[in-house]
XYZ file of C-alpha atoms in Angstrom:
335
model
C -176.451 -90.963 37.284
C -173.198 -92.374 38.679
C -172.975 -95.811 40.269
C -171.181 -95.854 43.626
C -169.843 -99.206 44.861
C -169.490 -99.640 48.617
C -167.032 -102.467 49.392
C -167.413 -104.011 52.863
C -165.247 -106.954 54.083
C -166.947 -108.774 56.977
C -165.891 -111.457 59.446
C -168.441 -112.512 62.083
C -170.402 -109.245 61.928
C -174.014 -110.445 62.127
C -174.926 -107.726 64.638
C -173.240 -104.895 62.735
C -174.811 -105.448 59.292
C -178.360 -104.139 60.069
C -176.961 -101.030 61.778
C -174.677 -100.380 58.833
C -177.528 -100.544 56.321
C -179.668 -98.264 58.501
C -176.947 -95.592 58.464
C -176.329 -96.050 54.730
C -180.050 -95.692 53.964
C -179.969 -92.217 55.520
C -176.876 -91.350 53.473
C -178.528 -92.572 50.265
C -181.515 -90.310 50.828
C -179.111 -87.347 50.731
C -177.748 -88.511 47.360
C -180.730 -89.024 45.032
C -178.575 -88.440 41.949
C -176.415 -91.529 42.604
C -177.109 -95.246 42.429
C -175.503 -97.561 44.970
C -174.044 -101.041 44.798
C -173.036 -102.835 48.014
C -170.323 -105.464 47.675
C -170.038 -107.460 50.907
C -167.160 -109.935 51.169
C -167.756 -112.688 53.712
C -164.233 -113.595 54.814
C -164.925 -117.013 56.352
C -167.500 -115.974 58.965
C -168.594 -118.702 61.368
C -171.697 -116.908 62.675
C -174.923 -115.927 60.855
C -173.393 -113.131 58.769
C -174.414 -114.715 55.440
C -177.976 -115.360 56.622
C -178.297 -111.772 57.838
C -176.957 -110.384 54.556
C -179.438 -112.387 52.488
C -182.427 -111.248 54.550
C -181.621 -107.780 55.899
C -183.524 -104.691 54.695
C -181.076 -102.995 52.372
C -181.579 -99.400 51.161
C -184.038 -98.911 48.311
C -182.853 -98.677 44.700
C -179.578 -100.407 45.430
C -177.920 -103.657 44.439
C -176.371 -106.052 46.945
C -173.576 -108.431 45.907
C -172.360 -110.951 48.476
C -169.025 -112.645 47.843
C -168.674 -115.730 50.019
C -165.013 -116.746 50.309
C -164.184 -120.427 50.826
C -162.327 -119.659 54.089
C -160.763 -116.795 56.002
C -158.126 -115.256 53.717
C -157.589 -112.034 55.680
C -158.822 -108.489 55.213
C -156.381 -107.580 52.436
C -157.550 -110.545 50.333
C -161.200 -109.779 51.101
C -160.704 -106.164 50.079
C -159.055 -107.358 46.862
C -162.070 -109.556 46.118
C -164.399 -106.621 46.672
C -162.450 -104.367 44.313
C -162.416 -107.122 41.676
C -166.216 -107.376 41.687
C -167.216 -103.738 42.241
C -168.530 -102.218 39.024
C -169.186 -98.641 40.140
C -167.871 -95.424 38.625
C -166.418 -94.780 42.080
C -165.563 -97.351 44.744
C -165.519 -96.754 48.512
C -164.092 -99.421 50.881
C -165.480 -99.077 54.398
C -165.644 -101.177 57.564
C -169.026 -102.422 58.740
C -168.349 -101.527 62.396
C -169.213 -97.832 61.726
C -165.982 -96.483 63.186
C -165.619 -94.829 59.783
C -168.794 -92.717 59.440
C -170.846 -93.267 56.250
C -172.038 -89.671 56.645
C -168.665 -88.589 55.232
C -169.481 -90.129 51.834
C -171.347 -87.054 50.414
C -168.306 -84.883 51.145
C -166.046 -87.421 49.438
C -168.351 -87.484 46.410
C -168.231 -83.678 46.204
C -164.432 -83.826 45.943
C -164.706 -86.575 43.318
C -167.141 -84.525 41.227
C -164.702 -81.601 41.533
C -162.087 -83.665 39.671
C -160.132 -85.607 42.296
C -159.589 -89.293 41.468
C -158.826 -90.359 45.054
C -160.380 -88.913 48.206
C -158.804 -90.234 51.415
C -160.385 -89.959 54.854
C -157.838 -88.923 57.494
C -158.417 -89.487 61.201
C -158.097 -86.089 62.841
C -158.215 -87.809 66.220
C -157.416 -91.353 67.356
C -158.915 -90.873 70.811
C -161.000 -94.040 70.363
C -157.788 -96.098 70.187
C -155.708 -97.162 73.168
C -152.531 -95.278 74.080
C -150.369 -98.207 72.904
C -152.142 -98.456 69.544
C -151.780 -94.714 68.931
C -148.055 -94.811 69.673
C -147.351 -97.927 67.612
C -149.394 -96.570 64.689
C -147.427 -93.310 64.772
C -144.145 -95.246 64.899
C -145.193 -97.394 61.933
C -146.164 -94.453 59.711
C -142.973 -92.574 60.630
C -140.747 -95.600 59.958
C -142.498 -96.565 56.720
C -142.345 -93.071 55.260
C -138.684 -92.730 56.174
C -137.478 -95.935 54.503
C -140.137 -96.837 51.912
C -141.529 -95.467 48.685
C -144.126 -94.248 48.110
C -145.057 -92.448 51.302
C -148.444 -93.277 52.789
C -150.414 -90.490 54.487
C -150.473 -90.547 58.280
C -153.636 -91.825 59.980
C -155.339 -92.838 56.726
C -156.866 -96.305 56.529
C -158.754 -98.145 53.803
C -161.731 -95.767 54.007
C -161.448 -93.708 50.828
C -163.091 -93.015 47.484
C -161.406 -94.206 44.294
C -162.340 -93.434 40.723
C -162.882 -96.362 38.357
C -159.521 -95.755 36.644
C -157.769 -95.990 40.030
C -159.464 -99.306 40.857
C -158.558 -100.710 37.434
C -154.910 -99.717 37.999
C -154.855 -101.469 41.394
C -156.409 -104.621 39.941
C -153.565 -104.866 37.418
C -150.989 -105.184 40.206
C -149.987 -108.875 40.506
C -148.892 -109.137 44.175
C -150.224 -112.023 46.250
C -148.973 -110.753 49.633
C -150.883 -107.482 49.608
C -150.482 -104.354 51.711
C -153.407 -102.375 50.347
C -152.482 -99.002 51.883
C -149.159 -99.200 50.053
C -150.802 -100.237 46.775
C -153.311 -97.390 47.053
C -150.436 -94.931 47.464
C -148.297 -96.554 44.747
C -150.774 -95.978 41.909
C -150.926 -92.260 42.664
C -153.569 -90.063 40.920
C -154.926 -86.691 42.026
C -155.770 -86.962 45.713
C -157.890 -84.913 48.105
C -158.156 -85.392 51.855
C -161.095 -84.978 54.225
C -160.663 -85.088 58.007
C -162.974 -86.815 60.459
C -163.053 -88.037 64.028
C -163.102 -91.815 64.219
C -165.703 -93.215 66.556
C -165.734 -96.336 68.665
C -166.774 -99.723 67.359
C -170.556 -100.052 67.591
C -170.785 -103.850 67.925
C -168.513 -106.873 68.200
C -164.776 -106.972 68.746
C -161.809 -106.141 66.555
C -160.379 -109.047 64.561
C -156.824 -107.646 64.667
C -154.634 -108.917 67.503
C -151.275 -107.396 68.373
C -149.485 -110.235 66.583
C -151.540 -109.736 63.400
C -150.841 -106.005 63.471
C -147.104 -106.701 63.862
C -147.089 -109.011 60.834
C -149.181 -106.480 58.944
C -146.553 -103.819 59.637
C -143.777 -106.165 58.459
C -145.661 -106.743 55.204
C -145.893 -102.997 54.717
C -142.195 -102.401 55.341
C -140.790 -105.347 53.375
C -143.287 -104.958 50.530
C -142.201 -101.430 49.645
C -138.614 -101.059 50.853
C -135.259 -102.861 50.619
C -133.701 -100.591 53.247
C -133.699 -103.329 55.952
C -131.550 -105.500 53.660
C -129.226 -102.585 52.956
C -128.935 -101.770 56.664
C -128.000 -105.381 57.426
C -125.227 -105.170 54.829
C -123.936 -101.833 56.135
C -124.023 -103.111 59.718
C -122.024 -106.177 58.732
C -119.452 -104.012 56.942
C -119.041 -101.696 59.950
C -118.627 -104.619 62.363
C -116.100 -106.275 60.046
C -114.054 -103.055 59.981
C -114.189 -102.712 63.753
C -113.171 -106.353 64.170
C -110.193 -105.812 61.844
C -109.084 -102.766 63.838
C -109.515 -104.655 67.116
C -107.547 -107.616 65.794
C -104.736 -105.369 64.567
C -104.576 -103.713 67.979
C -104.308 -107.114 69.694
C -101.457 -108.144 67.366
C -99.622 -104.892 68.086
C -100.018 -105.315 71.853
C -98.835 -108.916 71.645
C -95.701 -107.895 69.741
C -94.986 -105.253 72.378
C -95.520 -107.808 75.141
C -98.258 -105.750 76.755
C -101.287 -107.979 76.172
C -103.171 -109.181 79.233
C -104.427 -112.696 79.815
C -107.569 -113.096 77.573
C -110.807 -112.684 79.493
C -113.657 -115.159 79.256
C -116.377 -112.531 79.780
C -115.186 -110.180 77.029
C -114.815 -113.047 74.540
C -118.269 -114.405 75.342
C -119.775 -110.921 74.960
C -118.238 -110.472 71.513
C -119.360 -113.931 70.360
C -122.945 -113.401 71.539
C -123.081 -109.928 70.014
C -121.868 -111.084 66.618
C -124.086 -114.164 66.748
C -127.124 -112.020 67.484
C -126.336 -109.715 64.559
C -125.956 -112.705 62.254
C -129.331 -114.107 63.307
C -130.915 -110.662 62.865
C -129.493 -110.404 59.342
C -130.676 -113.912 58.492
C -134.138 -113.007 59.793
C -134.306 -109.912 57.584
C -133.215 -111.922 54.561
C -135.780 -114.562 55.491
C -138.589 -111.989 55.396
C -137.764 -111.074 51.816
C -137.060 -114.660 50.790
C -140.413 -115.710 52.244
C -142.214 -113.040 50.234
C -140.461 -114.165 47.052
C -141.340 -117.784 47.829
C -145.021 -117.000 48.347
C -145.165 -114.883 45.184
C -143.468 -117.605 43.122
C -146.330 -120.027 43.851
C -148.752 -117.745 41.976
C -151.724 -118.920 43.981
C -154.862 -116.767 43.723
C -155.309 -114.193 46.442
C -158.701 -115.663 47.367
C -161.131 -118.428 46.406
C -164.852 -117.792 46.011
C -167.352 -120.338 47.276
C -170.351 -118.436 45.947
C -171.651 -115.132 44.629
C -175.120 -113.999 45.712
C -176.977 -110.998 44.305
C -180.038 -109.050 45.385
C -181.347 -106.152 43.340
C -184.909 -105.758 44.645
C -186.641 -105.544 48.026
C -186.154 -108.437 50.433
C -189.652 -109.829 49.980
C -189.352 -109.876 46.179
C -185.718 -110.801 45.640
C -184.482 -114.218 44.679
C -180.940 -114.971 45.737
C -178.966 -115.719 42.585
C -176.012 -118.012 43.102
C -172.898 -117.781 40.982
C -172.326 -120.494 38.410
C -168.825 -121.344 39.631
C -168.465 -122.757 43.140
C -164.719 -122.094 43.155
C -163.768 -118.900 41.325
C -159.987 -118.983 40.898
C -159.885 -115.687 39.034
C -156.705 -113.823 39.887
C -157.026 -110.192 40.976
C -154.892 -109.063 38.030
C -157.461 -110.342 35.535
C -160.037 -108.260 33.661
C -163.386 -107.431 35.171
């Protein structure tokens, strides 16, 4: 009987947790040959998420592990924490807002049993997203796959099934600034794909603002490609060549006595153009330098305040607290 770990990062989701467990209970009843472990990662919630998790009716014959982070570290860090503590033969990250349907899990398990080590869930339709989000998401995937390696599949999020060997490979990667979609693709393994239509969020509001999504995209591009640095160098070389040709032409015209009185507007335009390119190049270099700086500190990806476990029914379970109040275990360490 295989153990399936469901990893769920949460931030202020007190209303969504009971609905999520209700849907998962129905899914579990369709899978009597599998045991389930739920690993919830509380990413600095300020509402009653922890209280709800410790008292909610979870599905029968399942274990609940609650990782309480010391503050909000972000979804990528929370997902890392969940993968570090999931002990299942297969691990499935999923959002608690039910936009990714738990009912797809049996189909993913069928592909896993058939021999696939990764089963990704691809959004066949993004109709639940706004027009702007659909266009920017398409632009990101197209840009990333053109300049970065490895390619990441279009319209595939964190919702996927991973075999234990895949999770162990990801945990050995030492990055602190993590772009999990890229890391999932980087490790490879035999991959199957199942399509689904993504629904609307059932409760609460999204925690990703436009600014956070922009920075998330930058992490994805700079974490897996040096093409922006190369483009800055090529652009500088081309402009230097054009400047040399322009300067030579001015010298030739001066020697022939055909040069006009220098114009203020044209000179100012050239100065501003070159200055803007220099600042752009410095900004690109700064992105990579900042990543190297953050990695050089070797701080842990997350800090645990507490670990709580429930293995029996609510009325019989005692909440067991972890021995260490601050778990500084790095994600690259052994389970």
